[in-house]
PDB file of C-alpha atoms in Angstrom:
ATOM      1  CA  MET A   1       8.912   1.221 -16.924  1.00  0.00           C
ATOM      2  CA  SER A   2       5.787  -0.655 -16.081  1.00  0.00           C
ATOM      3  CA  ASN A   3       3.488   0.303 -13.252  1.00  0.00           C
ATOM      4  CA  VAL A   4       3.192  -1.888 -10.079  1.00  0.00           C
ATOM      5  CA  PHE A   5      -0.130  -1.221  -8.064  1.00  0.00           C
ATOM      6  CA  ILE A   6      -2.025  -2.092  -4.996  1.00  0.00           C
ATOM      7  CA  ALA A   7      -5.758  -2.030  -4.561  1.00  0.00           C
ATOM      8  CA  PHE A   8      -7.688  -1.918  -1.271  1.00  0.00           C
ATOM      9  CA  GLN A   9     -11.310  -2.045  -0.285  1.00  0.00           C
ATOM     10  CA  LYS A  10     -12.434   1.497   0.271  1.00  0.00           C
ATOM     11  CA  ASN A  11     -13.179   1.869   3.958  1.00  0.00           C
ATOM     12  CA  GLU A  12     -12.379   4.007   7.095  1.00  0.00           C
ATOM     13  CA  GLU A  13      -9.414   1.545   8.036  1.00  0.00           C
ATOM     14  CA  THR A  14      -7.730   1.827   4.767  1.00  0.00           C
ATOM     15  CA  ARG A  15      -7.803   5.537   4.467  1.00  0.00           C
ATOM     16  CA  ALA A  16      -4.750   5.770   6.803  1.00  0.00           C
ATOM     17  CA  ILE A  17      -2.983   3.023   5.012  1.00  0.00           C
ATOM     18  CA  VAL A  18      -3.436   4.809   1.688  1.00  0.00           C
ATOM     19  CA  ASP A  19      -2.402   8.264   3.119  1.00  0.00           C
ATOM     20  CA  ALA A  20       0.840   6.692   4.375  1.00  0.00           C
ATOM     21  CA  ILE A  21       1.395   5.001   1.181  1.00  0.00           C
ATOM     22  CA  VAL A  22       1.068   8.237  -0.791  1.00  0.00           C
ATOM     23  CA  ALA A  23       3.266  10.112   1.771  1.00  0.00           C
ATOM     24  CA  ASP A  24       6.109   7.863   1.268  1.00  0.00           C
ATOM     25  CA  ASN A  25       5.652   7.391  -2.740  1.00  0.00           C
ATOM     26  CA  PRO A  26       5.158  10.993  -4.201  1.00  0.00           C
ATOM     27  CA  GLN A  27       5.234   9.355  -7.615  1.00  0.00           C
ATOM     28  CA  ALA A  28       2.021   7.393  -6.630  1.00  0.00           C
ATOM     29  CA  ILE A  29      -1.279   7.949  -8.421  1.00  0.00           C
ATOM     30  CA  VAL A  30      -4.345   7.401  -6.465  1.00  0.00           C
ATOM     31  CA  ASN A  31      -7.683   6.093  -8.264  1.00  0.00           C
ATOM     32  CA  GLN A  32     -10.623   6.414  -5.930  1.00  0.00           C
ATOM     33  CA  GLN A  33     -13.703   4.157  -7.030  1.00  0.00           C
ATOM     34  CA  PRO A  34     -16.835   3.451  -5.136  1.00  0.00           C
ATOM     35  CA  ALA A  35     -15.798   0.407  -3.585  1.00  0.00           C
ATOM     36  CA  MET A  36     -12.171   0.410  -4.139  1.00  0.00           C
ATOM     37  CA  VAL A  37      -8.793   2.487  -3.910  1.00  0.00           C
ATOM     38  CA  LYS A  38      -5.976   1.720  -6.456  1.00  0.00           C
ATOM     39  CA  ILE A  39      -2.573   3.048  -6.121  1.00  0.00           C
ATOM     40  CA  ASP A  40      -0.182   2.847  -9.249  1.00  0.00           C
ATOM     41  CA  ALA A  41       3.271   3.740  -9.329  1.00  0.00           C
ATOM     42  CA  PRO A  42       6.011   3.497 -11.980  1.00  0.00           C
ATOM     43  CA  GLY A  43       8.330   0.669 -11.321  1.00  0.00           C
ATOM     44  CA  ARG A  44       8.310   0.756  -7.350  1.00  0.00           C
ATOM     45  CA  LEU A  45       5.948   1.187  -4.499  1.00  0.00           C
ATOM     46  CA  VAL A  46       7.069   0.850  -0.838  1.00  0.00           C
ATOM     47  CA  ILE A  47       4.550   0.475   2.026  1.00  0.00           C
ATOM     48  CA  ARG A  48       6.262   1.390   5.455  1.00  0.00           C
ATOM     49  CA  LYS A  49       4.900  -0.100   8.703  1.00  0.00           C
ATOM     50  CA  SER A  50       6.294   3.114  10.643  1.00  0.00           C
ATOM     51  CA  SER A  51       4.344   5.435   8.277  1.00  0.00           C
ATOM     52  CA  ILE A  52       1.048   3.604   8.831  1.00  0.00           C
ATOM     53  CA  GLU A  53       1.489   3.554  12.314  1.00  0.00           C
ATOM     54  CA  GLN A  54       2.259   7.425  12.400  1.00  0.00           C
ATOM     55  CA  GLU A  55      -1.148   7.786  10.298  1.00  0.00           C
ATOM     56  CA  ILE A  56      -3.322   5.617  12.538  1.00  0.00           C
ATOM     57  CA  GLY A  57      -1.755   6.287  15.824  1.00  0.00           C
ATOM     58  CA  ARG A  58      -1.073   2.599  17.172  1.00  0.00           C
ATOM     59  CA  GLU A  59       1.009  -0.305  16.255  1.00  0.00           C
ATOM     60  CA  PHE A  60       0.375  -1.755  13.095  1.00  0.00           C
ATOM     61  CA  ASP A  61       1.239  -5.211  11.711  1.00  0.00           C
ATOM     62  CA  LEU A  62       1.639  -5.175   8.022  1.00  0.00           C
ATOM     63  CA  GLN A  63      -0.111  -8.588   7.775  1.00  0.00           C
ATOM     64  CA  GLU A  64      -3.408  -6.211   8.893  1.00  0.00           C
ATOM     65  CA  MET A  65      -3.295  -5.118   5.243  1.00  0.00           C
ATOM     66  CA  HIS A  66      -4.411  -8.420   3.736  1.00  0.00           C
ATOM     67  CA  VAL A  67      -7.632  -8.111   5.187  1.00  0.00           C
ATOM     68  CA  HIS A  68      -8.326  -5.007   3.063  1.00  0.00           C
ATOM     69  CA  LEU A  69      -6.271  -5.999  -0.114  1.00  0.00           C
ATOM     70  CA  ILE A  70      -8.066  -6.712  -3.330  1.00  0.00           C
ATOM     71  CA  THR A  71      -5.402  -7.282  -5.648  1.00  0.00           C
ATOM     72  CA  LEU A  72      -1.790  -6.305  -6.424  1.00  0.00           C
ATOM     73  CA  SER A  73       0.640  -6.221  -9.417  1.00  0.00           C
ATOM     74  CA  GLY A  74       4.633  -6.417  -9.028  1.00  0.00           C
ATOM     75  CA  ASN A  75       7.233  -8.651  -7.432  1.00  0.00           C
ATOM     76  CA  ILE A  76       6.564  -8.613  -3.669  1.00  0.00           C
ATOM     77  CA  ASP A  77       9.390  -8.248  -1.239  1.00  0.00           C
ATOM     78  CA  GLU A  78       8.294  -8.169   2.382  1.00  0.00           C
ATOM     79  CA  THR A  79       9.804  -7.926   5.853  1.00  0.00           C
ATOM     80  CA  ASP A  80       8.147  -6.990   9.307  1.00  0.00           C
ATOM     81  CA  ASP A  81       8.681  -3.407   8.570  1.00  0.00           C
ATOM     82  CA  GLU A  82       8.183  -2.746   4.829  1.00  0.00           C
ATOM     83  CA  LEU A  83       6.611  -4.193   1.814  1.00  0.00           C
ATOM     84  CA  SER A  84       7.654  -3.371  -1.544  1.00  0.00           C
ATOM     85  CA  LEU A  85       6.262  -4.068  -4.968  1.00  0.00           C
ATOM     86  CA  THR A  86       8.614  -3.860  -8.078  1.00  0.00           C
ATOM     87  CA  TRP A  87       9.009  -4.807 -11.549  1.00  0.00           C
ATOM     88  CA  ASN A  88      12.666  -6.165 -11.864  1.00  0.00           C
ATOM     89  CA  GLN A  89      14.278  -4.786 -14.962  1.00  0.00           C
TER      90      GLN A  89
END
């Protein structure tokens, strides 16, 4: 099974996003670098609006992530409430 991943600029605003993603994806592996944080997961990674809102304590539009996004790998399925990255088998 191939890994999917998403990478963000490393800053204070992305800390809550990363924490929420890791909480929802226990199989995820976080790779911290000086200017970037990359999250890898085997086969599937789910990003939930509700989890991010819980971490940051305010309403959150998933489109806000794109400001901090560096790159990603996988097929994207996005709704107003969830973004998932997968590799179709």
